[in-house]
Coordinates of C-alpha atoms in Angstrom, one line a residue:
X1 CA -20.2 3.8 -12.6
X2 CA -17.4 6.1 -12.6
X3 CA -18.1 10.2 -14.4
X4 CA -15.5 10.3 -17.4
X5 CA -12.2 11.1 -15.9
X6 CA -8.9 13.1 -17.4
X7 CA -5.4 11.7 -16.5
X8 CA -5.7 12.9 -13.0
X9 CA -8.8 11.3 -12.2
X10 CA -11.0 14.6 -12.1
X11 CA -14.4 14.4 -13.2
X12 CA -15.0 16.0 -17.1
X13 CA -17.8 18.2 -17.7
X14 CA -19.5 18.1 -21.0
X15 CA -22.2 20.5 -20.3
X16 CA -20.9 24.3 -20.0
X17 CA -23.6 25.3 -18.0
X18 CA -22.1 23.7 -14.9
X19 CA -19.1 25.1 -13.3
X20 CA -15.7 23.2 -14.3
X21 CA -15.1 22.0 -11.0
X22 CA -12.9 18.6 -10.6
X23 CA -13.9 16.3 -8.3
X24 CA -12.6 12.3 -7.2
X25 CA -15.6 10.1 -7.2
X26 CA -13.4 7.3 -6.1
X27 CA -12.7 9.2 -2.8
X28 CA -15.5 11.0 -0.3
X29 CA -16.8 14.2 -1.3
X30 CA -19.7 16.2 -0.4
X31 CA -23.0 16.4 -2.0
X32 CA -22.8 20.1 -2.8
X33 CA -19.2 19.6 -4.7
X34 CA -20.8 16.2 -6.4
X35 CA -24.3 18.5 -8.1
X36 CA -21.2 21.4 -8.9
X37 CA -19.3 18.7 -10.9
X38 CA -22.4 17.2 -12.6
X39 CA -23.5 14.6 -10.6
X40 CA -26.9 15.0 -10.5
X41 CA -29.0 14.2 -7.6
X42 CA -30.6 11.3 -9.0
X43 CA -27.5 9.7 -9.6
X44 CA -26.0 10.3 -6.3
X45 CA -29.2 8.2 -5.4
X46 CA -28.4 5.1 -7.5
X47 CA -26.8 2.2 -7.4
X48 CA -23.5 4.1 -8.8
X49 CA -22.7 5.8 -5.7
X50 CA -22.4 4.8 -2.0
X51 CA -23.8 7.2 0.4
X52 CA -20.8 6.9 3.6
X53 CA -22.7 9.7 6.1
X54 CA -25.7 12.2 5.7
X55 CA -24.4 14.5 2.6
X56 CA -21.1 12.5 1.8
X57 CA -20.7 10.0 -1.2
X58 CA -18.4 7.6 -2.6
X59 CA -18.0 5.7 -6.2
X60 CA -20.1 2.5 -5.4
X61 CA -16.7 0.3 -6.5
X62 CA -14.4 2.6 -4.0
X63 CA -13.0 0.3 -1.5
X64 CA -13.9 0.2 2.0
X65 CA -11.0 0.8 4.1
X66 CA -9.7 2.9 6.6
X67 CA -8.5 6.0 4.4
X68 CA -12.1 6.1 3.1
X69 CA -13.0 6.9 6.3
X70 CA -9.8 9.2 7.2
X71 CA -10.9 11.1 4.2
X72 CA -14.8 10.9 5.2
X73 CA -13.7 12.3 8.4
X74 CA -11.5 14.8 7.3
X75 CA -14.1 16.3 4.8
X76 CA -16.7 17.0 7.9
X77 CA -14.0 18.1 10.4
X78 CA -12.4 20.9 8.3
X79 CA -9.0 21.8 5.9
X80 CA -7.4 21.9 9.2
X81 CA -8.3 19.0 10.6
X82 CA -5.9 15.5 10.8
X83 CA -7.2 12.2 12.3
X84 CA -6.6 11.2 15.6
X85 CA -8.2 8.9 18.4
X86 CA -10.3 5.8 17.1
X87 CA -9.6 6.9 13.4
X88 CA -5.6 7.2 13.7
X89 CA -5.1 4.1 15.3
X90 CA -6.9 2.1 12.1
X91 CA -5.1 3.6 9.5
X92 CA -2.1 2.3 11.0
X93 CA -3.5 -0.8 11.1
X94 CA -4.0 -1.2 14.5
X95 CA -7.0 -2.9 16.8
X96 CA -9.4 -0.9 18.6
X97 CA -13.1 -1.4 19.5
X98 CA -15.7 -0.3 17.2
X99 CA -17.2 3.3 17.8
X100 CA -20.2 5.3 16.4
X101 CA -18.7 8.3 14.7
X102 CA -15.4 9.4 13.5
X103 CA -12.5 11.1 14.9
X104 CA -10.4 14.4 14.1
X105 CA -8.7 16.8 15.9
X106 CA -7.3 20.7 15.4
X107 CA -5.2 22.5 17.0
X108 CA -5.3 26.4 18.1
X109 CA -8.4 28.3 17.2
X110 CA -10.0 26.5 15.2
X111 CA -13.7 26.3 13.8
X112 CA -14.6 22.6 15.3
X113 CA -17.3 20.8 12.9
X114 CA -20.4 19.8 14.9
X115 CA -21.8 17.3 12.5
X116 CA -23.1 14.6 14.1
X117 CA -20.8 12.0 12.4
X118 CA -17.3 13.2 13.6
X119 CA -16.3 14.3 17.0
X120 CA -13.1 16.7 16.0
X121 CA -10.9 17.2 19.5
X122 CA -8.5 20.4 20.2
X123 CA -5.0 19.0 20.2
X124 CA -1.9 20.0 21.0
X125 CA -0.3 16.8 19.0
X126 CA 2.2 17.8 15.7
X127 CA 0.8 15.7 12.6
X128 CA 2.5 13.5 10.9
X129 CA 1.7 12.0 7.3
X130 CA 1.0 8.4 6.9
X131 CA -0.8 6.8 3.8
X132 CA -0.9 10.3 2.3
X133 CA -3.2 11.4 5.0
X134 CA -2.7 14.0 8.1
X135 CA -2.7 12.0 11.6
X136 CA -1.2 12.2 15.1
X137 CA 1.9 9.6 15.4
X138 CA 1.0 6.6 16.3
X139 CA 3.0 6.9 19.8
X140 CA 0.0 10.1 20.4
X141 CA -2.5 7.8 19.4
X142 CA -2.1 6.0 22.2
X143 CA -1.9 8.8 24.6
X144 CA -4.7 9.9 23.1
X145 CA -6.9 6.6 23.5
X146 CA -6.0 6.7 27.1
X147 CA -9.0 8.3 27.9
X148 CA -11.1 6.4 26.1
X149 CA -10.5 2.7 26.4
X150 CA -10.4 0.4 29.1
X151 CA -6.4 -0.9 30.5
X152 CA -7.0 -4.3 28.4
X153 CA -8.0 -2.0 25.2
X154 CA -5.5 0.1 25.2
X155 CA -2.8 -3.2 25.8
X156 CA -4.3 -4.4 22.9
X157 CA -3.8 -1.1 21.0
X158 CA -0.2 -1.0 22.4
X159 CA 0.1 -4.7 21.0
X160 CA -1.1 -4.2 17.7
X161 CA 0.7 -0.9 17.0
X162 CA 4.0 -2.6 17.7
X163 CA 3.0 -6.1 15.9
X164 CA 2.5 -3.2 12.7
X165 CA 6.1 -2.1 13.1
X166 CA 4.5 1.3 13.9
X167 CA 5.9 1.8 17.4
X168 CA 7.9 0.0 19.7
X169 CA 6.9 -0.9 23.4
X170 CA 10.2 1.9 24.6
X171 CA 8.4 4.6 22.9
X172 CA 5.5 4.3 24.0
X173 CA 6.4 4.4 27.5
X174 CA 8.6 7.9 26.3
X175 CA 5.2 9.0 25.0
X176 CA 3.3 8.4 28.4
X177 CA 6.2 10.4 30.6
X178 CA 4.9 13.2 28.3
X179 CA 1.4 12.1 28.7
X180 CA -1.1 15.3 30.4
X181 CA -2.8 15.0 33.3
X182 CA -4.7 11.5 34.5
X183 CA -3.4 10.1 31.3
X184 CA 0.0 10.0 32.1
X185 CA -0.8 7.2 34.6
X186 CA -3.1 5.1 32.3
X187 CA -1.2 5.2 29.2
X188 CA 2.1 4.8 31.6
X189 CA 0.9 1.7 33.0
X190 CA -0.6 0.1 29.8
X191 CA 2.2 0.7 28.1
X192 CA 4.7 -1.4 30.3
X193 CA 2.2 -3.9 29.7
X194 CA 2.9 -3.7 26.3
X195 CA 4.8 -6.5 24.6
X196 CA 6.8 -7.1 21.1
X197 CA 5.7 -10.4 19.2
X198 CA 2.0 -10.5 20.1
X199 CA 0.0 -12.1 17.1
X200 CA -3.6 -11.4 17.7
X201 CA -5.4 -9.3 20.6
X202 CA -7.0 -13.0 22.0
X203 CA -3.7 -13.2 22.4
X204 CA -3.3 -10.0 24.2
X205 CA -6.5 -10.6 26.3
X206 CA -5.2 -14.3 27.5
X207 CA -2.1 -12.9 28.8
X208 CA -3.8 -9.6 30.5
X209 CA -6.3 -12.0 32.2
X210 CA -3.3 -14.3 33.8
X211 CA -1.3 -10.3 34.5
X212 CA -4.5 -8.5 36.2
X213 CA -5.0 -11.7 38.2
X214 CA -1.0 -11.9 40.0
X215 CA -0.2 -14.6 38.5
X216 CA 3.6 -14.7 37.1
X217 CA 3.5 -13.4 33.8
X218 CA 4.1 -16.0 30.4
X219 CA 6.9 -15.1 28.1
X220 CA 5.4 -13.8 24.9
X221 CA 6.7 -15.6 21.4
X222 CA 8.4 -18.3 22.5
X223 CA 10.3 -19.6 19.0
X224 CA 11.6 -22.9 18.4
X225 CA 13.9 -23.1 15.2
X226 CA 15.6 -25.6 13.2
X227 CA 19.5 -26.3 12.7
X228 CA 19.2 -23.7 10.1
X229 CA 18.4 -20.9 12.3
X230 CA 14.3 -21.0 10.8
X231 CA 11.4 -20.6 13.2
X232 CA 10.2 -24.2 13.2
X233 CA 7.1 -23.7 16.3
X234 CA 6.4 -21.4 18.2
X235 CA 4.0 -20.6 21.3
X236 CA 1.9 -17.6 21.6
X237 CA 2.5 -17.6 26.0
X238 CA 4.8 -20.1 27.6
X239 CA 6.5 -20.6 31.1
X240 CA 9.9 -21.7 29.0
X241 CA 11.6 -22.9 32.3
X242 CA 8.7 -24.9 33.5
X243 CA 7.6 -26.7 29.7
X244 CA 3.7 -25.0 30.2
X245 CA 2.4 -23.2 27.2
X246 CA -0.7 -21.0 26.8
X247 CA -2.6 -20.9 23.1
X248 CA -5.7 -19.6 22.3
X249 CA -7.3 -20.9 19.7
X250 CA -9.4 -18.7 17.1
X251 CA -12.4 -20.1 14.8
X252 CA -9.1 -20.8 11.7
X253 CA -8.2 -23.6 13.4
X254 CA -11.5 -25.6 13.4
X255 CA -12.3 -24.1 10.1
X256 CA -9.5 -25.5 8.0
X257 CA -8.1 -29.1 7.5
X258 CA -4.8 -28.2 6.5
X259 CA -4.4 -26.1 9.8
X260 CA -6.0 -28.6 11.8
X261 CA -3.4 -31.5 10.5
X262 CA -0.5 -29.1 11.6
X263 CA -2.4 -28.6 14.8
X264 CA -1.8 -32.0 15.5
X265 CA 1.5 -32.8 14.6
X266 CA 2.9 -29.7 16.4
X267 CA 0.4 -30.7 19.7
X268 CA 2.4 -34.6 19.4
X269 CA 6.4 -32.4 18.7
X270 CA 5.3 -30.7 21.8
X271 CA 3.8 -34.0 23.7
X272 CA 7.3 -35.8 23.2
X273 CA 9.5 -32.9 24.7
X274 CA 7.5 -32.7 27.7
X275 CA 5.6 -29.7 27.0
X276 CA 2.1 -29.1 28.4
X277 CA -0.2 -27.0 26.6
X278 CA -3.4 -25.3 27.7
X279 CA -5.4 -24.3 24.9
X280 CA -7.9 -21.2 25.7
X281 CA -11.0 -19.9 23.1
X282 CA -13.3 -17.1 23.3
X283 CA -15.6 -18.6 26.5
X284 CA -12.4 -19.3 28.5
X285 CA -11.6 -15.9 28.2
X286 CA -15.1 -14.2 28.0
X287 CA -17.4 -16.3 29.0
X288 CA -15.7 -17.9 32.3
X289 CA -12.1 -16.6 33.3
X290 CA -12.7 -17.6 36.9
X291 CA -12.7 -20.9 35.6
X292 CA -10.1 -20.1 33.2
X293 CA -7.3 -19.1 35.8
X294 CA -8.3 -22.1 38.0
X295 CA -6.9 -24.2 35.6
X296 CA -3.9 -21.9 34.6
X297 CA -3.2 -21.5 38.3
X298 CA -3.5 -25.9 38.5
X299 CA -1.1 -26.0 36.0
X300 CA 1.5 -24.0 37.3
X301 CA 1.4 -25.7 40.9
X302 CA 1.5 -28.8 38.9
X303 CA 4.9 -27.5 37.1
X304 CA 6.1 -26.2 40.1
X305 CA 5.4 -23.1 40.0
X306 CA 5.2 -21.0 43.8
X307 CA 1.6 -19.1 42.5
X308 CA 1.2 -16.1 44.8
X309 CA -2.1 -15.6 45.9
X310 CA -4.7 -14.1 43.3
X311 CA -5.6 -10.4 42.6
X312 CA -8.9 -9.5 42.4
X313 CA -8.6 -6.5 39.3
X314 CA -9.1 -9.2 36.9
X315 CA -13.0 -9.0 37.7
X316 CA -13.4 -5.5 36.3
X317 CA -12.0 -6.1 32.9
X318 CA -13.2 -10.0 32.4
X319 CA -16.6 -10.1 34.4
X320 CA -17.4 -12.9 32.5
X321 CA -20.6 -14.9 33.5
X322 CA -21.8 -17.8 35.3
X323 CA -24.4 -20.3 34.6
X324 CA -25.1 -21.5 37.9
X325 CA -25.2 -18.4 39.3

């Protein structure tokens, strides 16, 4: 239930005793500014409203999306504040792991909020303004995550940003040259990891699993088109040279016939040109990756591929388990 709104979606008083203060209730706001604008308490408490953290609410119907929580964030951190870190990176779309609280940051002298909900960082980044809302580029957003995610997250973040058409994998590496301190060198060597053309972060994992163990690296996207220059198939990691393919496979494929029918008719296009194709899902890659690179690292002997003898960082970012062991 939305208060009676004028044209510019303030909330209308009809009782002079309150003080004519406008408010959004299909964006966050604070409980103080809801009781000034008439909202009494016991409708804050109803059904009508959705409390987002301790003393912030939101029209019930308000979506739930990542500028509700830019704007949640921003209203604890301060007027100074723009969104950075874990909070940056999803309003431009991009993958990260989930997190407890939200994240701003200030620049200068600056009164930093200590709620609870929002960690609010001193920064030295320049906003920018993306969806209406103050936030570090997306090339700092990565810097920035380099101290908080693991080399396989932040790939993923890298992947994602560029798959968004927010960043390309060039500028991030400019942005890690310029990177302070110890996260020059993580956010450096992520992003040269970082590829253009990188569907899904399974995708991204499956690749950094082969990477991290020395095994030669699959070519990322490999299209197949038609005589009219239109993508007909296409291969999320392939050895082009050598006709060996890597696909993961998400839940979509099992869950849908349609998908499944392609499945097979692509599998059988590929079959008859000689192409092998490994197909990965979530155990291969979480679950058992030892097992997993045994049979990437059979396959490529198989094609003819000189395999160099295996790393060992793959362990710390896919410890996977055993069940014999």
């Amino acid at each position: 239930m939305h208060l009676p709104v004028d044209n510019f979606g303030a909330v209308l008083h009809e009782s002079s005793s309150l003080p004519q203060v406008g408010i959004r209730v299909d964006e966050p706001f604070g409980y103080r500014q809801g009781i000034e604008a008439g909202i009494s308490r016991s409708q804050l408490g109803s059904a009508s409203y959705r409390r987002l953290v301790r003393g912030v609410y939101i029209a019930a119907d308000a979506p739930k999306d990542a500028v509700v929580d830019g704007r949640t964030a921003l209203l604890l951190a301060g007027p100074r504040a723009f969104l950075s870190h874990f909070q940056a990176a999803r309003l431009y779309g991009a993958i990260v792991p989930d997190v407890d609280v939200l994240h701003a940051s200030v620049t200068g002298n600056v009164h930093r909020s200590r709620r609870a909900e929002v960690v609010v960082h001193l920064s030295s980044q320049t906003p920018t303004t993306f969806r209406g809302l103050p936030v570090t580029t997306p090339e700092d957003t990565f810097v920035d995550l380099a101290s908080h995610l693991t080399l396989v997250d932040l790939v993923v973040l890298g992947d994602s940003l560029v798959r968004k058409k927010r960043t390309t994998p060039g500028r991030l590496v400019e942005a890690s040259l310029r990177a302070p301190g110890s996260a020059r060198r993580r956010a450096g060597r992520a992003a040269a990891l970082v590829r253009a053309g990188v569907d899904s972060a399974m995708e991204t994992r499956s690749r950094m699993l082969v990477v991290l163990a020395g095994l030669p690296e699959p070519e990322v996207n490999v299209c197949f088109y038609d005589q009219f220059g239109q993508v007909r198939r296409r291969l999320d990691l392939a050895y082009r040279k050598h006709r060996l393919a890597i696909e993961y496979d998400g839940r979509q494929h099992a869950e849908s016939q349609a998908q499944w029918e392609s499945d097979v008719t692509r599998r059988e296009e590929f079959d008859e040109a000689d192409w092998r194709i490994l197909t990965l899902l979530a155990k291969d890659i979480f679950k058992v990756p030892g097992q997993t690179l045994d049979r990437i690292t059979a396959a490529l002997r198989r094609a003819g591929v000189r395999v160099p003898a295996r790393t060992e960082e793959w362990r710390r970012h896919f410890p996977g388990y055993s069940p014999l062991s």
